[in-house]
Short mmCIF file of C-alpha atoms and ligand atoms in Angstrom, two decimals:
data_model
loop_
_atom_site.label_atom_id
_atom_site.label_comp_id
_atom_site.label_asym_id
_atom_site.label_seq_id
_atom_site.Cartn_x
_atom_site.Cartn_y
_atom_site.Cartn_z
CA MET V 298 29.22 8.11 -41.69
CA ALA V 299 27.13 5.83 -43.37
CA PHE V 300 23.54 4.96 -42.74
CA ASP V 301 21.81 2.01 -43.33
CA THR V 302 18.51 3.87 -43.57
CA ILE V 303 17.10 7.53 -43.21
CA ILE V 304 13.40 8.34 -43.33
CA THR V 305 12.93 11.43 -44.89
CA ASN V 306 10.56 14.37 -44.86
CA GLY V 307 8.41 12.91 -42.01
CA ARG V 308 6.68 15.08 -39.14
CA VAL V 309 8.54 13.62 -36.28
CA VAL V 310 6.25 13.39 -33.16
CA THR V 311 7.30 12.96 -29.68
CA ALA V 312 5.37 13.32 -26.52
CA THR V 313 6.96 16.66 -26.53
CA ASP V 314 7.56 17.78 -30.10
CA THR V 315 6.38 17.78 -33.70
CA TYR V 316 8.57 18.83 -36.57
CA VAL V 317 9.69 17.90 -40.17
CA GLY V 318 12.63 16.48 -40.49
CA ASP V 319 15.01 13.23 -41.17
CA ILE V 320 16.02 10.30 -39.24
CA ALA V 321 19.16 8.56 -39.81
CA ILE V 322 19.57 4.76 -38.60
CA ARG V 323 22.49 2.57 -38.09
CA GLU V 324 22.60 -0.97 -36.82
CA GLY V 325 19.25 -0.49 -35.15
CA LYS V 326 19.45 2.69 -33.40
CA ILE V 327 19.05 6.39 -34.45
CA VAL V 328 22.30 7.89 -35.19
CA ALA V 329 20.79 11.23 -36.11
CA ILE V 330 18.13 13.66 -36.73
CA GLY V 331 18.31 16.73 -39.14
CA GLN V 332 16.64 18.33 -42.16
CA GLY V 333 18.28 17.73 -45.50
CA LEU V 334 20.62 15.02 -43.78
CA PRO V 335 22.85 13.69 -46.65
CA ARG V 336 21.27 11.07 -48.71
CA ASP V 337 24.16 9.87 -50.88
CA ASN V 338 25.85 7.71 -48.25
CA ALA V 339 22.53 6.00 -47.58
CA ALA V 340 21.91 2.34 -48.23
CA LYS V 341 18.19 2.74 -48.04
CA ILE V 342 15.89 5.88 -48.36
CA ILE V 343 11.84 5.57 -46.90
CA ASP V 344 10.08 9.03 -48.15
CA ALA V 345 7.72 9.75 -45.11
CA GLY V 346 6.80 13.26 -46.82
CA GLY V 347 3.21 14.15 -45.65
CA ARG V 348 3.32 11.73 -43.09
CA HIS V 349 3.64 11.00 -39.34
CA VAL V 350 6.52 9.42 -37.64
CA PHE V 351 5.86 8.10 -34.40
CA PRO V 352 8.03 6.00 -31.82
CA GLY V 353 7.11 2.43 -32.16
CA GLY V 354 3.51 1.46 -30.40
CA ILE V 355 4.36 -0.22 -27.06
CA ASP V 356 1.49 -2.67 -25.68
CA VAL V 357 2.30 -3.21 -21.67
CA HIS V 358 -0.57 -5.42 -21.34
CA THR V 359 -1.19 -8.38 -23.65
CA HIS V 360 -1.66 -12.26 -23.42
CA LEU V 361 -0.13 -14.27 -25.73
CA ASP V 362 -0.57 -18.59 -26.01
CA MET V 363 -1.89 -18.29 -22.74
CA PRO V 364 -3.56 -21.03 -20.85
CA PHE V 365 -7.16 -20.04 -19.61
CA GLY V 366 -10.49 -21.96 -18.96
CA GLY V 367 -9.21 -25.45 -20.52
CA THR V 368 -8.24 -23.46 -23.74
CA THR V 369 -5.02 -21.43 -24.71
CA SER V 370 -5.24 -17.72 -26.21
CA SER V 371 -5.27 -18.23 -30.28
CA ASP V 372 -2.55 -15.68 -31.00
CA ASP V 373 1.04 -16.80 -30.26
CA PHE V 374 4.26 -14.91 -29.87
CA GLU V 375 4.39 -15.35 -33.41
CA THR V 376 0.94 -13.86 -35.02
CA GLY V 377 0.65 -11.74 -32.10
CA THR V 378 3.68 -9.55 -32.53
CA ARG V 379 2.75 -9.83 -36.31
CA ALA V 380 -1.02 -8.62 -35.73
CA ALA V 381 0.71 -5.70 -33.47
CA ALA V 382 3.69 -4.79 -35.77
CA PHE V 383 0.82 -4.30 -38.34
CA GLY V 384 -1.00 -1.82 -35.83
CA GLY V 385 2.29 -0.02 -35.15
CA THR V 386 3.11 -1.69 -32.14
CA THR V 387 6.82 -3.07 -32.06
CA THR V 388 7.10 -3.69 -28.00
CA LEU V 389 5.02 -5.79 -25.89
CA ILE V 390 5.05 -6.36 -22.25
CA ASP V 391 3.03 -9.95 -21.87
CA PHE V 392 2.92 -11.94 -18.76
CA ALA V 393 4.60 -14.96 -17.08
CA ILE V 394 2.48 -16.55 -14.73
CA GLN V 395 3.76 -18.62 -11.82
CA TYR V 396 1.20 -21.49 -10.91
CA LYS V 397 0.53 -22.21 -7.33
CA GLY V 398 4.21 -23.59 -5.89
CA GLN V 399 6.15 -22.75 -8.82
CA THR V 400 9.02 -20.61 -8.52
CA LEU V 401 9.07 -17.21 -10.37
CA ARG V 402 11.81 -18.50 -12.47
CA THR V 403 10.21 -21.41 -13.86
CA ALA V 404 7.35 -18.97 -14.82
CA LEU V 405 9.65 -16.62 -16.70
CA ASP V 406 11.56 -19.67 -18.27
CA GLY V 407 8.49 -20.97 -19.65
CA TRP V 408 7.14 -17.63 -20.85
CA LEU V 409 11.13 -17.15 -22.48
CA ARG V 410 10.64 -20.49 -24.27
CA LYS V 411 7.22 -19.68 -25.94
CA ALA V 412 8.46 -16.20 -27.13
CA GLU V 413 12.08 -17.05 -28.30
CA SER V 414 11.88 -18.40 -31.50
CA LYS V 415 8.57 -16.66 -32.56
CA ALA V 416 8.57 -13.12 -32.04
CA VAL V 417 8.99 -10.95 -34.73
CA SER V 418 9.76 -7.44 -32.50
CA ASP V 419 10.84 -6.79 -29.26
CA TYR V 420 9.09 -8.19 -26.02
CA SER V 421 9.27 -8.71 -21.89
CA PHE V 422 7.45 -9.85 -19.56
CA HIS V 423 5.47 -8.84 -16.21
CA CYS V 424 5.75 -11.76 -13.52
CA ILE V 425 2.09 -13.14 -12.35
CA ILE V 426 2.63 -14.07 -8.87
CA THR V 427 -0.38 -16.38 -7.62
CA ASP V 428 1.57 -18.08 -4.47
CA LEU V 429 3.97 -15.90 -2.30
CA ALA V 430 5.70 -17.20 0.20
CA SER V 431 8.94 -16.24 1.68
CA ALA V 432 11.03 -18.13 -0.99
CA GLN V 433 9.43 -16.09 -3.66
CA LEU V 434 9.53 -12.96 -1.63
CA GLU V 435 13.12 -13.13 -2.04
CA GLU V 436 12.96 -14.26 -5.88
CA MET V 437 11.46 -10.70 -6.53
CA ASN V 438 14.70 -9.12 -5.82
CA ALA V 439 16.40 -11.60 -8.20
CA LEU V 440 13.96 -11.21 -10.97
CA VAL V 441 14.08 -7.16 -10.87
CA ARG V 442 18.25 -7.87 -10.90
CA ASP V 443 17.56 -9.99 -13.89
CA GLY V 444 15.12 -7.25 -15.32
CA VAL V 445 11.89 -8.81 -14.87
CA THR V 446 11.06 -5.31 -12.66
CA SER V 447 6.92 -5.42 -12.84
CA PHE V 448 4.90 -8.45 -11.21
CA LYS V 449 0.86 -8.40 -11.39
CA LEU V 450 -1.33 -9.53 -8.70
CA PHE V 451 -4.96 -10.38 -8.30
CA MET V 452 -7.55 -9.16 -6.26
CA ALA V 453 -9.84 -11.07 -8.50
CA TYR V 454 -10.47 -14.67 -9.25
CA PRO V 455 -10.53 -16.33 -5.73
CA GLY V 456 -9.07 -20.25 -5.62
CA VAL V 457 -7.18 -19.16 -9.20
CA PHE V 458 -5.10 -16.12 -8.99
CA MET V 459 -6.37 -13.94 -6.21
CA LEU V 460 -4.22 -12.76 -3.15
CA ASP V 461 -5.21 -11.75 0.19
CA ASP V 462 -4.43 -8.40 1.35
CA ALA V 463 -1.69 -9.28 3.46
CA THR V 464 0.18 -10.97 0.55
CA ILE V 465 -0.51 -8.06 -1.51
CA PHE V 466 0.80 -5.96 0.83
CA LYS V 467 4.11 -7.91 1.51
CA ALA V 468 4.71 -8.17 -2.16
CA LEU V 469 4.06 -4.12 -2.35
CA GLN V 470 6.50 -3.78 0.66
CA ALA V 471 9.24 -5.66 -1.45
CA SER V 472 8.32 -3.70 -4.88
CA GLY V 473 9.07 -0.28 -2.48
CA LYS V 474 12.60 -1.45 -1.87
CA ASN V 475 13.71 -3.54 -4.81
CA GLY V 476 12.82 -0.97 -7.28
CA GLY V 477 9.76 -3.11 -8.75
CA LEU V 478 6.67 -1.96 -10.23
CA VAL V 479 3.29 -4.02 -8.95
CA CYS V 480 0.36 -4.09 -11.46
CA MET V 481 -2.90 -4.99 -9.78
CA HIS V 482 -6.05 -6.29 -10.98
CA ALA V 483 -8.33 -4.55 -8.93
CA GLU V 484 -11.92 -5.67 -8.46
CA ASN V 485 -13.43 -7.17 -5.24
CA GLY V 486 -13.05 -11.16 -6.36
CA GLY V 487 -14.85 -12.20 -3.11
CA ALA V 488 -18.04 -10.50 -3.42
CA ILE V 489 -17.86 -10.52 -7.18
CA ASP V 490 -17.91 -14.24 -7.08
CA VAL V 491 -21.09 -14.38 -4.26
CA ILE V 492 -23.23 -12.55 -7.01
CA VAL V 493 -22.14 -15.07 -9.65
CA GLN V 494 -23.41 -18.15 -8.05
CA GLN V 495 -26.51 -16.55 -7.16
CA ALA V 496 -27.08 -15.55 -10.63
CA LEU V 497 -26.24 -18.96 -11.95
CA ALA V 498 -28.54 -20.61 -9.00
CA GLU V 499 -31.71 -18.24 -10.72
CA GLY V 500 -30.75 -19.42 -13.76
CA LYS V 501 -28.83 -16.48 -15.59
CA LYS V 502 -26.17 -18.04 -17.73
CA ALA V 503 -26.04 -16.21 -20.72
CA PRO V 504 -23.12 -13.79 -21.57
CA LYS V 505 -24.56 -10.47 -20.77
CA TYR V 506 -24.58 -11.84 -17.15
CA HIS V 507 -20.67 -11.57 -17.30
CA ALA V 508 -21.27 -8.23 -17.22
CA LEU V 509 -23.89 -7.58 -14.93
CA THR V 510 -22.26 -9.72 -12.16
CA ARG V 511 -19.13 -7.52 -12.02
CA PRO V 512 -20.13 -4.04 -10.61
CA THR V 513 -18.02 -1.15 -11.06
CA THR V 514 -18.26 -0.71 -7.42
CA ALA V 515 -16.10 -3.61 -7.09
CA GLU V 516 -13.79 -2.39 -9.25
CA ALA V 517 -13.79 1.20 -7.40
CA GLU V 518 -13.23 -0.28 -4.11
CA ALA V 519 -10.37 -2.72 -4.93
CA THR V 520 -9.12 0.38 -6.71
CA ALA V 521 -9.03 1.96 -3.38
CA ARG V 522 -7.71 -0.94 -1.20
CA ALA V 523 -4.79 -1.35 -3.76
CA ILE V 524 -4.03 2.57 -3.52
CA ALA V 525 -4.08 2.12 -0.05
CA LEU V 526 -1.84 -0.87 0.26
CA ALA V 527 0.33 0.64 -1.71
CA GLU V 528 0.74 3.75 0.08
CA MET V 529 0.96 2.26 3.73
CA ALA V 530 3.83 -0.14 1.63
CA GLY V 531 5.23 2.90 0.32
CA ALA V 532 5.47 1.69 -3.09
CA PRO V 533 4.26 2.66 -6.79
CA VAL V 534 1.31 1.00 -8.16
CA TYR V 535 -0.45 0.68 -11.65
CA ILE V 536 -3.79 -0.48 -12.18
CA VAL V 537 -4.75 -2.24 -15.07
CA HIS V 538 -7.25 -2.25 -17.43
CA LEU V 539 -9.30 0.43 -15.47
CA SER V 540 -12.99 0.46 -17.18
CA CYS V 541 -15.26 2.70 -15.36
CA ASP V 542 -16.02 6.51 -13.69
CA ASP V 543 -16.08 5.07 -9.99
CA ALA V 544 -12.58 3.25 -10.19
CA LEU V 545 -11.37 6.56 -12.11
CA GLU V 546 -12.58 8.55 -9.79
CA LYS V 547 -10.17 6.77 -6.73
CA VAL V 548 -6.93 7.02 -9.02
CA ARG V 549 -7.37 10.69 -9.69
CA GLU V 550 -7.75 11.45 -5.87
CA ALA V 551 -4.89 9.44 -5.31
CA ARG V 552 -2.84 11.23 -7.67
CA ASP V 553 -4.04 14.92 -6.59
CA ARG V 554 -2.64 13.70 -3.45
CA GLY V 555 1.08 13.40 -4.73
CA LEU V 556 0.97 9.84 -4.70
CA PRO V 557 2.73 7.52 -7.47
CA VAL V 558 -0.32 5.93 -8.43
CA TYR V 559 -0.88 4.60 -12.18
CA ALA V 560 -3.70 3.68 -14.18
CA GLU V 561 -4.17 2.22 -17.70
CA THR V 562 -7.46 1.88 -19.72
CA CYS V 563 -8.09 -0.36 -23.05
CA PRO V 564 -9.79 0.65 -26.08
CA GLN V 565 -12.47 -1.65 -25.48
CA TYR V 566 -13.65 0.56 -22.47
CA LEU V 567 -13.56 3.53 -24.98
CA TYR V 568 -15.50 2.26 -27.98
CA LEU V 569 -17.42 -0.64 -26.42
CA SER V 570 -20.51 -0.72 -24.07
CA ILE V 571 -22.77 -3.09 -22.14
CA GLU V 572 -25.44 -2.21 -25.04
CA ASN V 573 -23.01 -4.96 -27.46
CA PHE V 574 -24.45 -7.83 -25.44
CA ASP V 575 -28.06 -6.71 -27.43
CA VAL V 576 -26.94 -9.37 -29.96
CA PRO V 577 -28.57 -12.43 -31.18
CA GLY V 578 -28.02 -15.66 -29.41
CA PHE V 579 -24.65 -16.29 -28.35
CA ASP V 580 -22.70 -13.43 -29.74
CA GLY V 581 -22.47 -11.54 -26.83
CA ALA V 582 -19.76 -13.88 -25.81
CA LYS V 583 -17.47 -11.73 -27.99
CA TYR V 584 -17.55 -9.16 -25.39
CA VAL V 585 -16.55 -11.31 -22.20
CA PHE V 586 -13.71 -10.26 -20.78
CA THR V 587 -12.70 -8.40 -17.29
CA PRO V 588 -13.77 -6.07 -16.10
CA PRO V 589 -16.45 -6.15 -18.19
CA LEU V 590 -17.73 -3.80 -20.44
CA ARG V 591 -19.96 -0.87 -18.69
CA GLU V 592 -23.13 1.38 -19.49
CA LYS V 593 -21.63 4.28 -22.25
CA TRP V 594 -21.29 7.04 -20.14
CA HIS V 595 -18.23 5.94 -18.59
CA GLN V 596 -16.53 6.03 -22.27
CA GLU V 597 -16.39 9.76 -22.19
CA ARG V 598 -15.29 9.89 -18.48
CA LEU V 599 -12.06 7.81 -19.76
CA TRP V 600 -11.67 9.46 -22.53
CA ASN V 601 -11.45 12.43 -20.21
CA GLY V 602 -9.43 10.79 -17.89
CA LEU V 603 -6.65 9.97 -21.08
CA LYS V 604 -6.58 13.99 -21.72
CA ARG V 605 -6.07 15.03 -18.59
CA ASP V 606 -3.53 12.30 -17.13
CA HIS V 607 -5.60 10.77 -14.70
CA LEU V 608 -4.78 7.84 -16.53
CA GLN V 609 -1.21 7.50 -18.06
CA VAL V 610 -1.70 4.52 -20.65
CA VAL V 611 -3.26 2.59 -22.91
CA SER V 612 -2.61 -1.09 -23.57
CA THR V 613 -5.42 -3.57 -25.20
CA ASP V 614 -5.40 -6.65 -22.83
CA HIS V 615 -4.99 -8.58 -25.95
CA CYS V 616 -6.27 -11.93 -24.96
CA PRO V 617 -7.69 -13.76 -28.14
CA PHE V 618 -10.20 -16.67 -27.87
CA CYS V 619 -11.88 -17.89 -31.47
CA PHE V 620 -16.08 -17.67 -31.07
CA LYS V 621 -16.05 -21.03 -32.79
CA GLU V 622 -14.92 -23.94 -29.90
CA GLN V 623 -13.18 -21.49 -27.61
CA LYS V 624 -16.00 -18.84 -26.65
CA GLU V 625 -18.46 -21.51 -27.48
CA LEU V 626 -16.97 -23.52 -24.22
CA GLY V 627 -19.63 -21.41 -22.23
CA ARG V 628 -22.52 -21.75 -24.36
CA ASP V 629 -24.69 -23.03 -21.18
CA ASP V 630 -22.80 -20.75 -18.62
CA PHE V 631 -21.44 -17.90 -19.28
CA THR V 632 -18.74 -18.41 -16.37
CA LYS V 633 -17.15 -20.77 -18.48
CA ILE V 634 -16.39 -18.52 -21.33
CA PRO V 635 -13.05 -17.91 -21.66
CA ASN V 636 -12.31 -14.07 -20.37
CA GLY V 637 -10.41 -11.89 -23.07
CA GLY V 638 -10.96 -10.49 -26.15
CA PRO V 639 -8.40 -9.46 -29.40
CA GLY V 640 -7.63 -5.82 -29.81
CA ILE V 641 -3.62 -6.03 -30.05
CA GLU V 642 -3.51 -4.71 -33.61
CA HIS V 643 -5.97 -1.75 -33.57
CA ARG V 644 -4.63 0.14 -30.48
CA LEU V 645 -2.75 3.20 -32.10
CA SER V 646 -5.49 4.01 -35.02
CA LEU V 647 -8.52 3.55 -32.63
CA ILE V 648 -6.81 6.10 -30.25
CA TYR V 649 -5.80 8.45 -32.86
CA SER V 650 -8.85 8.35 -34.45
CA GLY V 651 -10.79 9.36 -31.18
CA GLY V 652 -8.54 10.89 -29.28
CA VAL V 653 -6.36 13.07 -31.85
CA ALA V 654 -8.79 13.03 -35.06
CA ALA V 655 -11.66 13.58 -33.17
CA GLY V 656 -10.16 16.59 -31.30
CA ARG V 657 -9.97 15.37 -27.60
CA PHE V 658 -6.51 15.61 -26.86
CA SER V 659 -3.04 16.18 -29.08
CA VAL V 660 -0.96 14.10 -31.41
CA ASN V 661 1.93 14.72 -28.49
CA ARG V 662 -0.60 13.00 -25.74
CA PHE V 663 -1.27 10.06 -28.47
CA VAL V 664 2.03 9.07 -28.64
CA GLU V 665 2.77 9.70 -24.87
CA LEU V 666 -0.45 7.55 -23.62
CA VAL V 667 0.64 4.60 -26.24
CA SER V 668 4.70 4.87 -26.27
CA THR V 669 6.45 7.19 -24.57
CA THR V 670 4.66 6.74 -20.52
CA PRO V 671 5.02 3.12 -21.18
CA ALA V 672 8.44 3.28 -21.41
CA LYS V 673 8.97 5.08 -18.83
CA LEU V 674 6.83 3.46 -16.06
CA PHE V 675 8.28 -0.21 -16.99
CA GLY V 676 11.97 1.28 -17.48
CA LEU V 677 12.13 0.85 -20.98
CA TYR V 678 13.09 4.63 -21.52
CA PRO V 679 15.06 6.09 -23.47
CA ARG V 680 15.80 2.77 -25.77
CA LYS V 681 12.41 2.49 -26.53
CA GLY V 682 9.28 5.17 -26.70
CA THR V 683 10.74 8.23 -28.33
CA ILE V 684 12.46 9.18 -31.27
CA ALA V 685 15.93 10.58 -30.18
CA VAL V 686 19.64 9.93 -31.28
CA GLY V 687 20.49 6.48 -29.45
CA SER V 688 16.96 5.01 -29.11
CA ASP V 689 16.03 1.77 -30.90
CA ALA V 690 14.97 2.59 -34.57
CA ASP V 691 11.65 1.43 -33.55
CA LEU V 692 9.32 3.36 -35.57
CA VAL V 693 6.10 3.96 -37.49
CA ILE V 694 5.21 6.10 -40.49
CA PHE V 695 1.93 6.94 -40.12
CA ASP V 696 -0.77 8.31 -42.20
CA SER V 697 -2.85 10.13 -40.50
CA GLY V 698 -5.56 10.87 -43.47
CA ARG V 699 -6.30 7.26 -44.00
CA LYS V 700 -9.46 5.78 -43.23
CA HIS V 701 -10.13 1.83 -42.48
CA ILE V 702 -12.82 -0.27 -41.40
CA ILE V 703 -11.89 -2.41 -38.94
CA SER V 704 -13.17 -6.26 -39.60
CA ALA V 705 -12.08 -9.94 -38.89
CA THR V 706 -11.76 -9.82 -42.69
CA ASN V 707 -9.02 -8.02 -43.10
CA HIS V 708 -7.24 -8.01 -39.44
CA HIS V 709 -3.58 -10.27 -38.79
CA MET V 710 -5.23 -11.48 -35.47
CA ARG V 711 -5.92 -15.51 -35.20
CA VAL V 712 -8.63 -15.14 -34.34
CA ASP V 713 -12.51 -15.68 -36.30
CA TYR V 714 -13.95 -12.35 -35.40
CA SER V 715 -13.40 -8.56 -34.54
CA MET V 716 -14.41 -6.87 -31.10
CA PHE V 717 -14.70 -3.79 -33.07
CA GLU V 718 -16.15 -5.18 -36.55
CA GLY V 719 -17.35 -2.41 -38.78
CA VAL V 720 -16.02 0.52 -36.60
CA GLU V 721 -14.10 3.23 -38.95
CA VAL V 722 -10.84 4.87 -38.18
CA THR V 723 -8.87 7.56 -39.09
CA GLY V 724 -5.19 7.01 -39.42
CA MET V 725 -3.23 3.92 -40.23
CA PRO V 726 0.39 2.86 -39.84
CA GLU V 727 1.86 2.76 -43.41
CA THR V 728 5.66 1.42 -42.73
CA VAL V 729 6.96 0.03 -39.68
CA LEU V 730 10.39 -0.46 -38.14
CA SER V 731 11.77 -2.62 -35.23
CA ARG V 732 15.26 -2.06 -34.92
CA GLY V 733 15.63 -0.30 -38.03
CA ARG V 734 14.36 -3.29 -39.89
CA VAL V 735 11.35 -2.85 -42.12
CA ILE V 736 8.70 -5.64 -40.64
CA VAL V 737 5.63 -4.00 -42.47
CA ASP V 738 5.56 -2.29 -45.31
CA GLY V 739 1.59 -1.32 -46.28
CA ASN V 740 -0.02 -4.60 -46.98
CA LYS V 741 3.10 -6.72 -46.85
CA PHE V 742 4.71 -8.68 -43.74
CA LEU V 743 8.51 -8.59 -43.93
CA GLY V 744 9.35 -9.51 -40.36
CA ARG V 745 11.10 -13.04 -39.22
CA PRO V 746 10.23 -15.11 -36.31
CA GLY V 747 12.37 -15.25 -33.55
CA SER V 748 14.24 -11.56 -34.70
CA GLY V 749 12.32 -10.19 -31.62
CA GLU V 750 14.64 -9.37 -28.28
CA PHE V 751 14.11 -10.35 -25.00
CA LEU V 752 14.29 -6.77 -22.82
CA ARG V 753 15.88 -6.46 -19.77
CA ARG V 754 14.06 -3.42 -18.02
CA SER V 755 15.06 -0.60 -15.50
CA THR V 756 14.11 -0.20 -12.19
CA TYR V 757 10.56 1.85 -11.51
CA ALA V 758 11.37 5.65 -11.29
CA GLN V 759 9.00 8.37 -11.47
CA PRO V 760 8.05 9.37 -14.62
ZN1 LIG E 900 -5.05 -9.07 -18.59
#
């Protein structure tokens, strides 16, 4: 059997196993794993001795080329997937937004066009629903049949994205039947809006008030309500970007009762805190995203949640806006600052560093959090999310000893600042393959826009 590529002598790491071996690739798939595989009939040999080999990272929460607040997130599907690749992430699930009155299909087609000729690695979409009449309820079934098997609903942003409980409940009932998975933005948008308006009336307009007007209780309340609605509907639910211990407690309680409730957190909630707003002038706008940064003590609770499987996934909620001209739209009023931060590139290094290198959890748990569980929950497993015969050869050769200082001066995202400026990480991707093609080799990018494929996903199955 002739191989296109063999990766030799790497320390192969999956969610369950760690061993030294060779991985052989043909036509984009892993076709053999073993020790001492025959080198002579391989077109290309990559020596991974002394390094880890991980399945490619899967980031299930990104916003590329997304209109928000009169501007558009600064990474498109080319620059975003490229930056992701430099960080070891080879699959994204982004969001197709249905605006009021539109069909869900219109939303999906719009986002497919944005990605098609640009993505350098594989991608899929959750469908954001902002308007759910009976026609769109029917359409949810059709989308699931077409491989778009997850939906995102908002309990925040009244008048823009927010849905009422009855509508959310109907969507959950539909997903309980059609095998879809509802992803929930859980914050009590009604109460938050009252607090925001009161702050503005008192002249509190600086960036830090974005955080001070969105209490952790608002997130915990909505998380509990989302869980209750899902339980009544007989559906699973996935809480996105969980940021605080109060909400984590609600998820933990539900999981202890055996409910199919899942949650992700993001590196910004593990590494940053409300103290980041203590910067001169308008610089705090760099940390305006939703849910907001919390008091520092929440960080260790979230790390512990990742360790103990109260949290199952780390995504980024990558939604970059440049400081100049974009974040600056809110110079006089924090409610006009585009919400979002850049993070797509550094997820693996930050979680490896704080999780594995810092001794909080095993390298297998790391792989589970950044690749395997995302693949399982969102219908991509075992094509993605593991290293196995028959799986796509999305692979990351990772130098676990390499230190790197994150900075806007060396990152690949199309944005003029870094949320993690100056943070030193231990562990960096060295070589990254997408379906058997080397797309990142050290500092060199070898991928090609348009080579990423849209992934049709399976229905939800309890992992
Ligand atoms: Zn988001």
